[in-house]
Short mmCIF file of C-alpha atoms and ligand atoms in Angstrom, two decimals:
data_model
loop_
_atom_site.label_atom_id
_atom_site.label_comp_id
_atom_site.label_asym_id
_atom_site.label_seq_id
_atom_site.Cartn_x
_atom_site.Cartn_y
_atom_site.Cartn_z
CA MET O 1 -5.56 23.02 -5.68
CA LYS O 2 -8.99 24.48 -5.99
CA GLN O 3 -11.14 22.46 -8.34
CA SER O 4 -12.76 25.65 -9.68
CA GLN O 5 -9.32 26.58 -11.08
CA LEU O 6 -8.32 23.13 -12.33
CA PHE O 7 -9.38 21.94 -15.78
CA VAL O 8 -11.16 18.64 -15.08
CA PRO O 9 -13.69 18.08 -17.88
CA THR O 10 -15.53 15.01 -16.51
CA LEU O 11 -18.05 13.33 -18.81
CA LYS O 12 -21.35 11.56 -18.15
CA GLU O 13 -20.82 9.20 -21.08
CA ALA O 14 -17.65 7.56 -22.31
CA PRO O 15 -16.66 8.23 -25.95
CA LYS O 16 -18.29 5.73 -28.32
CA ASP O 17 -15.03 4.19 -29.48
CA ALA O 18 -13.82 3.43 -25.92
CA GLU O 19 -13.92 -0.36 -25.60
CA VAL O 20 -12.06 -1.12 -22.38
CA LYS O 21 -12.72 0.04 -18.82
CA SER O 22 -9.52 2.08 -18.48
CA HIS O 23 -10.14 4.03 -21.70
CA LYS O 24 -13.74 4.81 -20.69
CA LEU O 25 -12.74 5.91 -17.20
CA MET O 26 -9.75 7.97 -18.29
CA ALA O 27 -11.95 9.90 -20.70
CA ARG O 28 -14.84 10.25 -18.21
CA ALA O 29 -12.63 11.31 -15.28
CA GLY O 30 -10.98 14.03 -17.38
CA LEU O 31 -7.51 12.48 -17.51
CA ILE O 32 -7.07 12.39 -21.29
CA LYS O 33 -8.76 13.69 -24.42
CA GLN O 34 -8.36 12.26 -27.87
CA THR O 35 -6.94 14.67 -30.46
CA ALA O 36 -6.81 12.20 -33.39
CA ALA O 37 -6.75 8.40 -33.69
CA GLY O 38 -4.06 7.14 -31.31
CA ILE O 39 -3.08 10.70 -30.34
CA TYR O 40 -4.04 12.11 -26.95
CA THR O 41 -3.82 15.23 -24.83
CA TYR O 42 -2.93 14.56 -21.19
CA LEU O 43 -5.28 16.80 -19.24
CA PRO O 44 -4.12 18.24 -15.88
CA LEU O 45 -5.18 15.23 -13.76
CA GLY O 46 -3.67 12.73 -16.20
CA HIS O 47 -0.54 14.82 -16.53
CA ARG O 48 -0.02 14.86 -12.76
CA VAL O 49 -0.09 11.05 -12.76
CA ILE O 50 2.35 10.88 -15.68
CA ARG O 51 4.68 13.13 -13.68
CA ASN O 52 4.43 10.83 -10.66
CA ILE O 53 5.36 7.81 -12.78
CA GLU O 54 8.27 9.78 -14.23
CA THR O 55 9.52 10.71 -10.76
CA ILE O 56 9.57 7.05 -9.73
CA ILE O 57 11.43 6.14 -12.93
CA ARG O 58 14.00 8.91 -12.45
CA GLU O 59 14.66 7.88 -8.84
CA GLU O 60 15.18 4.22 -9.73
CA HIS O 61 17.46 5.05 -12.68
CA ASP O 62 19.54 7.79 -11.07
CA ARG O 63 20.29 5.68 -7.99
CA ARG O 64 21.64 2.92 -10.25
CA GLY O 65 24.10 5.22 -12.02
CA CYS O 66 22.08 6.04 -15.13
CA SER O 67 22.09 9.66 -16.34
CA GLU O 68 19.27 11.48 -18.05
CA LEU O 69 19.54 13.33 -21.34
CA LEU O 70 17.04 14.37 -23.99
CA MET O 71 17.46 13.45 -27.65
CA PRO O 72 15.62 14.95 -30.63
CA ALA O 73 12.35 13.40 -31.80
CA LEU O 74 13.18 14.50 -35.34
CA GLN O 75 15.88 12.22 -36.79
CA PRO O 76 17.73 12.44 -40.13
CA ARG O 77 17.51 9.58 -42.61
CA ASP O 78 21.35 9.32 -42.81
CA LEU O 79 21.55 7.80 -39.33
CA TRP O 80 18.91 5.21 -40.19
CA GLU O 81 20.76 4.38 -43.40
CA GLU O 82 23.89 3.72 -41.33
CA SER O 83 22.12 1.14 -39.17
CA GLY O 84 20.26 -0.24 -42.19
CA ARG O 85 16.86 0.37 -40.60
CA TRP O 86 15.60 3.07 -43.01
CA GLY O 87 14.87 0.29 -45.47
CA GLN O 88 13.88 -2.33 -42.88
CA TYR O 89 11.44 -0.40 -40.72
CA GLY O 90 8.03 -0.65 -42.35
CA PRO O 91 5.12 1.82 -42.52
CA GLU O 92 5.18 2.22 -38.71
CA LEU O 93 8.04 4.68 -39.16
CA MET O 94 6.62 8.21 -39.50
CA ARG O 95 8.63 9.71 -42.36
CA LEU O 96 8.67 13.34 -43.48
CA LYS O 97 10.67 15.79 -45.58
CA ASP O 98 12.07 19.20 -44.70
CA ARG O 99 11.82 22.23 -47.03
CA LYS O 100 14.94 21.09 -48.90
CA GLU O 101 13.34 17.70 -49.58
CA ARG O 102 15.68 15.92 -47.13
CA ASP O 103 14.23 12.85 -45.42
CA PHE O 104 13.57 12.65 -41.70
CA CYS O 105 11.59 10.44 -39.38
CA LEU O 106 9.91 10.98 -36.02
CA GLY O 107 11.74 8.64 -33.63
CA PRO O 108 9.97 5.39 -32.74
CA THR O 109 13.10 4.50 -30.70
CA HIS O 110 16.60 5.98 -30.40
CA GLU O 111 19.36 3.38 -30.96
CA GLU O 112 20.69 5.31 -33.96
CA VAL O 113 20.75 8.73 -32.33
CA ILE O 114 22.31 7.57 -29.05
CA THR O 115 25.01 5.58 -30.86
CA ALA O 116 25.88 8.67 -32.91
CA VAL O 117 25.92 10.78 -29.72
CA VAL O 118 28.45 8.60 -27.86
CA ARG O 119 30.65 7.07 -30.58
CA ASP O 120 33.25 9.86 -30.69
CA TYR O 121 33.48 9.97 -26.91
CA ILE O 122 33.97 6.29 -26.08
CA GLN O 123 37.37 5.83 -27.74
CA SER O 124 38.82 4.03 -24.71
CA TYR O 125 37.56 1.42 -22.23
CA LYS O 126 38.26 4.09 -19.60
CA LYS O 127 35.10 5.92 -20.74
CA LEU O 128 32.94 2.82 -20.17
CA PRO O 129 30.44 1.81 -18.95
CA LEU O 130 27.88 4.46 -19.84
CA ALA O 131 24.14 4.32 -19.08
CA LEU O 132 22.02 7.08 -20.62
CA TYR O 133 18.25 7.46 -20.55
CA GLN O 134 15.56 9.86 -21.63
CA ILE O 135 11.84 10.35 -21.13
CA GLN O 136 10.34 11.38 -24.41
CA THR O 137 7.47 11.24 -26.84
CA LYS O 138 7.76 8.43 -29.40
CA PHE O 139 5.99 8.08 -32.74
CA ARG O 140 4.82 4.88 -34.41
CA ASP O 141 2.18 4.77 -37.11
CA GLU O 142 0.52 1.69 -35.59
CA MET O 143 -1.82 -0.28 -37.81
CA ARG O 144 -4.41 -0.56 -35.04
CA PRO O 145 -4.15 2.20 -32.45
CA ARG O 146 -6.61 1.23 -29.71
CA PHE O 147 -7.64 0.98 -26.08
CA GLY O 148 -6.78 4.62 -25.39
CA LEU O 149 -3.21 4.97 -24.18
CA MET O 150 -2.48 1.27 -24.61
CA ARG O 151 -1.52 1.49 -28.28
CA GLY O 152 -1.02 5.07 -29.38
CA ARG O 153 0.60 6.50 -32.48
CA GLU O 154 2.25 9.05 -30.21
CA PHE O 155 3.17 7.87 -26.70
CA ILE O 156 5.56 8.55 -23.84
CA MET O 157 8.44 6.16 -23.28
CA LYS O 158 11.48 6.00 -21.08
CA ASP O 159 14.40 4.55 -23.02
CA LEU O 160 17.76 3.66 -21.53
CA TYR O 161 20.88 2.60 -23.47
CA THR O 162 23.95 0.99 -21.89
CA PHE O 163 27.45 0.77 -23.36
CA SER O 164 29.82 -1.88 -22.02
CA GLU O 165 33.34 -3.10 -22.68
CA SER O 166 32.44 -6.76 -22.06
CA ARG O 167 29.58 -9.25 -22.18
CA GLY O 168 29.92 -9.63 -18.42
CA ASP O 169 29.33 -5.93 -17.85
CA LEU O 170 26.27 -5.96 -20.14
CA ASP O 171 24.93 -8.99 -18.21
CA GLN O 172 25.29 -7.00 -14.97
CA TRP O 173 23.43 -3.96 -16.36
CA TYR O 174 20.72 -6.26 -17.69
CA GLN O 175 20.25 -7.84 -14.27
CA THR O 176 20.33 -4.46 -12.52
CA MET O 177 17.67 -3.05 -14.84
CA LYS O 178 15.50 -6.15 -14.50
CA GLU O 179 15.40 -5.47 -10.77
CA ALA O 180 14.89 -1.73 -11.37
CA TYR O 181 11.88 -2.38 -13.60
CA THR O 182 10.30 -4.77 -11.12
CA THR O 183 10.72 -2.10 -8.42
CA ILE O 184 9.37 0.71 -10.62
CA PHE O 185 6.23 -1.23 -11.53
CA LYS O 186 5.71 -2.35 -7.93
CA ARG O 187 5.95 1.28 -6.77
CA CYS O 188 3.32 2.11 -9.43
CA GLY O 189 1.03 -0.49 -7.86
CA LEU O 190 1.58 -3.05 -10.63
CA GLU O 191 2.67 -6.68 -10.28
CA THR O 192 4.61 -7.76 -13.36
CA LYS O 193 5.64 -11.09 -14.79
CA ILE O 194 9.01 -11.24 -16.58
CA VAL O 195 8.56 -13.03 -19.86
CA SER O 196 11.18 -14.12 -22.43
CA SER O 197 10.51 -12.59 -25.82
CA ASP O 198 11.67 -12.32 -29.39
CA THR O 199 14.04 -9.43 -30.14
CA GLY O 200 11.98 -8.33 -33.18
CA GLN O 201 12.64 -5.06 -34.99
CA ILE O 202 15.24 -3.80 -32.48
CA GLY O 203 17.60 -6.77 -32.88
CA GLY O 204 20.11 -8.40 -30.53
CA ASP O 205 20.06 -11.82 -28.90
CA THR O 206 18.16 -11.76 -25.58
CA ALA O 207 15.02 -9.90 -24.60
CA ASP O 208 12.56 -9.91 -21.72
CA GLU O 209 9.17 -8.27 -21.46
CA PHE O 210 7.43 -6.99 -18.35
CA MET O 211 3.80 -7.98 -18.42
CA VAL O 212 0.85 -6.88 -16.32
CA MET O 213 -1.57 -9.79 -16.37
CA SER O 214 -4.89 -8.45 -17.63
CA GLU O 215 -7.75 -9.66 -19.80
CA VAL O 216 -7.45 -6.62 -22.04
CA GLY O 217 -3.78 -7.36 -22.79
CA GLU O 218 -2.85 -7.95 -26.42
CA ASP O 219 -0.05 -10.42 -25.67
CA THR O 220 -0.53 -14.07 -24.84
CA ILE O 221 1.75 -15.35 -22.11
CA THR O 222 2.65 -18.99 -21.61
CA TYR O 223 3.87 -19.74 -18.10
CA CYS O 224 4.53 -22.73 -15.88
CA ASP O 225 2.24 -23.55 -12.95
CA GLN O 226 5.26 -24.76 -10.94
CA CYS O 227 8.50 -22.94 -11.79
CA ASP O 228 9.05 -19.31 -12.88
CA TYR O 229 9.30 -20.14 -16.59
CA ALA O 230 7.30 -17.60 -18.62
CA ALA O 231 7.50 -16.66 -22.30
CA ASN O 232 5.51 -14.73 -24.85
CA GLN O 233 3.52 -17.26 -26.89
CA GLU O 234 4.90 -15.69 -30.12
CA PHE O 235 8.30 -16.83 -28.88
CA SER O 236 7.58 -20.11 -27.07
CA GLY O 237 4.95 -21.56 -29.42
CA LEU O 238 3.51 -23.42 -26.41
CA SER O 239 -0.20 -23.90 -25.59
CA ALA O 240 -2.19 -24.50 -22.42
CA GLY O 241 -1.62 -28.02 -21.09
CA ASN O 242 1.81 -28.49 -22.74
CA ALA O 243 4.67 -29.75 -20.59
CA CYS O 244 6.94 -27.03 -19.17
CA PRO O 245 10.32 -27.02 -20.97
CA MET O 246 12.11 -26.37 -17.65
CA CYS O 247 10.45 -28.68 -15.11
CA GLU O 248 7.68 -31.22 -14.52
CA GLY O 249 5.01 -28.51 -14.48
CA THR O 250 2.20 -27.72 -16.91
CA ILE O 251 1.88 -24.65 -19.15
CA GLN O 252 -0.90 -22.13 -18.44
CA VAL O 253 -1.97 -19.34 -20.77
CA ALA O 254 -3.10 -15.79 -19.91
CA LYS O 255 -3.29 -12.32 -21.45
CA GLY O 256 -0.80 -9.60 -20.57
CA ILE O 257 -0.15 -5.89 -21.22
CA GLU O 258 3.49 -5.30 -22.15
CA VAL O 259 4.64 -2.33 -20.08
CA GLY O 260 8.39 -2.77 -20.52
CA ASN O 261 10.86 -4.53 -22.79
CA ILE O 262 14.61 -4.91 -22.27
CA PHE O 263 17.17 -6.12 -24.82
CA LYS O 264 20.77 -7.28 -24.96
CA LEU O 265 21.63 -5.65 -28.26
CA GLY O 266 25.25 -6.78 -28.42
CA THR O 267 27.16 -5.12 -31.27
CA LYS O 268 24.45 -4.72 -33.92
CA TYR O 269 24.47 -0.89 -33.79
CA SER O 270 28.08 -0.38 -32.76
CA GLU O 271 29.36 -2.43 -35.72
CA SER O 272 27.07 -0.89 -38.33
CA MET O 273 27.50 2.64 -36.98
CA ASN O 274 31.18 2.41 -36.15
CA ALA O 275 31.14 2.81 -32.36
CA TYR O 276 34.48 1.20 -31.47
CA PHE O 277 36.75 1.54 -28.45
CA THR O 278 40.27 0.44 -27.53
CA ASP O 279 40.12 -2.32 -24.92
CA ARG O 280 42.53 -3.04 -22.02
CA ASP O 281 44.83 -5.01 -24.35
CA GLY O 282 44.99 -2.25 -26.94
CA ASN O 283 42.59 -3.92 -29.42
CA ARG O 284 39.76 -2.09 -31.26
CA GLN O 285 36.37 -3.57 -30.35
CA PRO O 286 32.74 -2.65 -31.07
CA VAL O 287 31.08 -1.44 -27.86
CA ILE O 288 28.49 -3.83 -26.40
CA MET O 289 25.03 -2.32 -26.04
CA GLY O 290 21.80 -2.90 -24.18
CA CYS O 291 18.48 -1.05 -24.48
CA TYR O 292 15.64 -0.87 -22.02
CA GLY O 293 12.21 0.57 -22.88
CA LEU O 294 9.37 1.39 -20.50
CA GLY O 295 6.00 2.59 -21.76
CA ILE O 296 5.00 5.44 -19.45
CA SER O 297 1.63 6.25 -20.98
CA ARG O 298 0.86 2.52 -21.26
CA THR O 299 1.81 2.08 -17.59
CA LEU O 300 -0.76 4.77 -16.73
CA MET O 301 -3.37 2.87 -18.73
CA ALA O 302 -2.46 -0.46 -17.07
CA ALA O 303 -2.62 1.14 -13.61
CA VAL O 304 -6.12 2.49 -14.31
CA GLU O 305 -7.20 -0.91 -15.66
CA GLN O 306 -6.01 -2.62 -12.44
CA HIS O 307 -7.06 0.03 -9.92
CA SER O 308 -10.65 0.87 -10.75
CA THR O 309 -14.26 -0.24 -10.67
CA ASP O 310 -16.83 0.51 -13.37
CA GLU O 311 -17.83 3.61 -11.33
CA GLY O 312 -14.42 5.14 -11.03
CA LEU O 313 -10.76 5.04 -10.17
CA VAL O 314 -9.13 3.83 -6.97
CA TRP O 315 -5.70 5.47 -7.20
CA PRO O 316 -2.64 3.85 -5.65
CA LYS O 317 -1.08 6.51 -3.41
CA ALA O 318 2.20 6.65 -5.34
CA LEU O 319 0.39 7.65 -8.53
CA THR O 320 -2.61 9.63 -7.37
CA PRO O 321 -2.94 13.19 -8.72
CA PHE O 322 -3.89 14.38 -5.19
CA LEU O 323 -4.03 12.46 -1.89
CA VAL O 324 -7.15 14.11 -0.48
CA HIS O 325 -10.43 15.24 -2.00
CA LEU O 326 -12.01 17.88 0.22
CA VAL O 327 -15.69 18.09 -0.66
CA PRO O 328 -17.90 20.67 1.06
CA VAL O 329 -21.56 19.76 0.62
CA LYS O 330 -22.26 23.47 0.41
CA MET O 331 -19.95 26.44 0.70
CA THR O 332 -21.65 29.46 2.26
CA ALA O 333 -20.57 32.82 3.65
CA ASP O 334 -20.82 31.18 7.12
CA ASN O 335 -18.47 28.25 6.61
CA GLU O 336 -16.19 29.44 3.83
CA ASP O 337 -13.40 30.82 6.03
CA ALA O 338 -13.26 27.65 8.14
CA ILE O 339 -13.19 25.47 5.01
CA LEU O 340 -10.37 27.48 3.44
CA SER O 341 -8.44 27.36 6.68
CA LEU O 342 -8.79 23.54 6.81
CA TYR O 343 -7.70 23.35 3.17
CA ASN O 344 -4.63 25.50 3.85
CA THR O 345 -3.66 23.44 6.90
CA LEU O 346 -3.95 20.11 5.08
CA SER O 347 -2.10 21.46 2.03
CA LYS O 348 0.99 21.97 4.18
CA THR O 349 1.48 18.20 4.60
CA CYS O 350 -0.19 16.58 1.58
CA THR O 351 -1.71 17.25 -1.84
CA VAL O 352 -5.34 18.38 -1.58
CA LEU O 353 -8.04 19.01 -4.15
CA LEU O 354 -10.78 21.28 -2.77
CA ASP O 355 -14.09 21.05 -4.60
CA ASP O 356 -15.04 24.71 -4.26
CA ARG O 357 -17.25 24.64 -7.36
CA ASP O 358 -20.73 26.04 -7.27
CA GLU O 359 -22.32 22.64 -7.99
CA ARG O 360 -24.97 20.46 -6.35
CA ALA O 361 -23.64 17.97 -3.79
CA GLY O 362 -24.77 15.08 -6.03
CA VAL O 363 -22.64 16.32 -8.91
CA LYS O 364 -19.62 16.77 -6.63
CA PHE O 365 -19.96 13.26 -5.18
CA LYS O 366 -20.31 11.69 -8.59
CA ASP O 367 -17.18 13.42 -9.84
CA ALA O 368 -15.32 12.47 -6.66
CA ASP O 369 -16.29 8.80 -7.22
CA LEU O 370 -15.06 8.99 -10.78
CA ILE O 371 -11.75 10.72 -9.98
CA GLY O 372 -11.15 8.30 -7.09
CA LEU O 373 -8.59 10.02 -4.85
CA PRO O 374 -7.41 7.83 -1.91
CA TYR O 375 -9.12 9.94 0.81
CA ARG O 376 -12.40 11.79 0.60
CA VAL O 377 -13.26 14.31 3.28
CA VAL O 378 -16.88 15.46 3.15
CA ILE O 379 -17.63 18.70 4.94
CA GLY O 380 -21.28 18.44 5.93
CA LYS O 381 -23.69 19.19 8.74
CA ASP O 382 -21.31 18.07 11.54
CA PHE O 383 -18.72 20.69 10.55
CA VAL O 384 -20.29 23.13 13.06
CA THR O 385 -18.97 20.83 15.82
CA GLY O 386 -15.62 20.43 14.04
CA GLN O 387 -16.35 17.02 12.53
CA VAL O 388 -15.97 15.80 8.95
CA GLU O 389 -16.70 12.51 7.20
CA LEU O 390 -13.56 10.67 6.10
CA THR O 391 -13.75 7.87 3.51
CA ASP O 392 -10.83 5.62 2.66
CA ARG O 393 -11.39 4.87 -1.03
CA THR O 394 -9.47 1.58 -0.94
CA THR O 395 -11.34 -0.02 1.97
CA GLY O 396 -14.57 1.93 1.44
CA GLU O 397 -14.65 2.62 5.18
CA THR O 398 -16.24 5.91 6.33
CA LYS O 399 -15.95 7.51 9.75
CA LEU O 400 -16.56 10.82 11.51
CA VAL O 401 -13.29 12.52 12.45
CA HIS O 402 -12.52 15.78 14.26
CA VAL O 403 -10.64 18.25 12.07
CA ASP O 404 -7.88 18.51 14.69
CA THR O 405 -6.98 14.83 14.32
CA LEU O 406 -7.73 14.62 10.59
CA PRO O 407 -4.05 14.93 9.44
CA THR O 408 -3.08 11.85 11.48
CA HIS O 409 -5.56 9.77 9.44
CA LEU O 410 -4.19 10.86 6.07
CA ILE O 411 -1.29 8.52 5.33
CA PRO O 412 0.61 9.36 2.15
P1 ATP Z 501 4.22 -3.80 -28.82
O1 ATP Z 501 4.69 -5.22 -28.98
O2 ATP Z 501 3.17 -3.62 -27.79
O3 ATP Z 501 3.90 -3.13 -30.13
P2 ATP Z 501 6.95 -3.09 -28.85
O4 ATP Z 501 7.54 -4.38 -28.48
O5 ATP Z 501 6.95 -2.67 -30.27
O6 ATP Z 501 5.46 -2.99 -28.27
P3 ATP Z 501 9.10 -1.62 -27.61
O7 ATP Z 501 9.79 -1.16 -28.82
O8 ATP Z 501 9.66 -2.73 -26.84
O9 ATP Z 501 7.57 -1.93 -27.97
O10 ATP Z 501 8.81 -0.34 -26.71
C1 ATP Z 501 9.03 -0.29 -25.30
C2 ATP Z 501 7.74 -0.07 -24.55
O11 ATP Z 501 7.01 1.04 -25.07
C3 ATP Z 501 6.78 -1.23 -24.67
O12 ATP Z 501 7.10 -2.23 -23.74
C4 ATP Z 501 5.44 -0.56 -24.37
O13 ATP Z 501 5.26 -0.45 -22.96
C5 ATP Z 501 5.62 0.83 -24.93
N1 ATP Z 501 4.94 0.95 -26.23
C6 ATP Z 501 5.34 0.43 -27.41
N2 ATP Z 501 4.50 0.75 -28.40
C7 ATP Z 501 3.54 1.52 -27.83
C8 ATP Z 501 2.38 2.19 -28.34
N3 ATP Z 501 2.06 2.13 -29.63
N4 ATP Z 501 1.61 2.90 -27.47
C9 ATP Z 501 1.94 2.98 -26.17
N5 ATP Z 501 3.01 2.37 -25.63
C10 ATP Z 501 3.81 1.65 -26.44
MG1 MG Z 502 8.40 -4.84 -27.05
#
């Protein structure tokens, strides 16, 4: 794309309320703009990254037999009365009335809706298992929205629900999705720790969280220095220096950002909402459910927190909005055709952002530093002999390269 046509409102100063590095950079690099407290617009660059994360999620879900649907954000009170959560869910639930004074909420999660969608269909074990997911905007009136996309009142989540005829089948889905989540986060350039957690508001008996270890995280993780025991401190009650409950090791403590949370729900929703099926022996049973949430906008925030310096981003290739930043020091009538021809050639094999703006070189370089695409190609004085300056953002290495061989250096 040509930068003159793309809306990238970079800022010299971060907004005053931005406390953490990722929030400052995302605002300054023109990825997001706040609309109200905890409510953000994803600007074109930020939106491209969201789409990349979503593509990775779709690939890893579809190949494991999950199918995508899209449920309504607006949910009637009746369904929440059936599960008993209309009364239980506190002020975080965004409630509203329609013109006939009927109660609705904006979905913070979708156990009620999905159970109502499938309950008439799953009359027999022959219709099971089912694994259905969506990518959707969620609403929670958080007490303390903060750190940009980390804790929003409106945010993007992927939520998957599984329906099984047996505990064993649920256990298999749970294991499969644990592996899927680890793969998804790894592909997004994030190492995660799997941490046992409380089941909280959602209910059920087993839950695990996926944590990105980071000083700005709001969760405290207790983990063993010897085995792979790890649990949220809210759940384990352990402190640094305690003995590990699983081995001879010692407990360590660190902060983490929760990017995903998976639950074995069991029959909480199927019993209360009457989702029963006839099993292989002809008996009526409540279907056994699992739910699996992944915070997409929070994953974006965590990725920026991990892959940046104070000066700007350093995008992992799987997430980057464009692979190459083509930056002519000056575009003139003499070199314009050659620059556009190089841009067109490169665009055939990778995503390219051409800074064709009528700006000083200093301004262009500063913006390029901030936006942080993996490869920067500066078109300067050596362009007359066919050479450009290629910088690998990750290593910081810069070299002169001939335009004919340039594509071979640009590894997606
Ligand atoms: P938290 O403990 O951080 O409030 P949660 O346990 O209530 O989160 P879940 O219901 O498990 O969240 O939601 C699934 C995922 O959605 C979380 O793991 C997180 O990545 C993301 N998420 C939850 N709340 C928010 C929020 N307010 N803003 C952005 N992402 C969120
Ligand atoms: Mg959670």
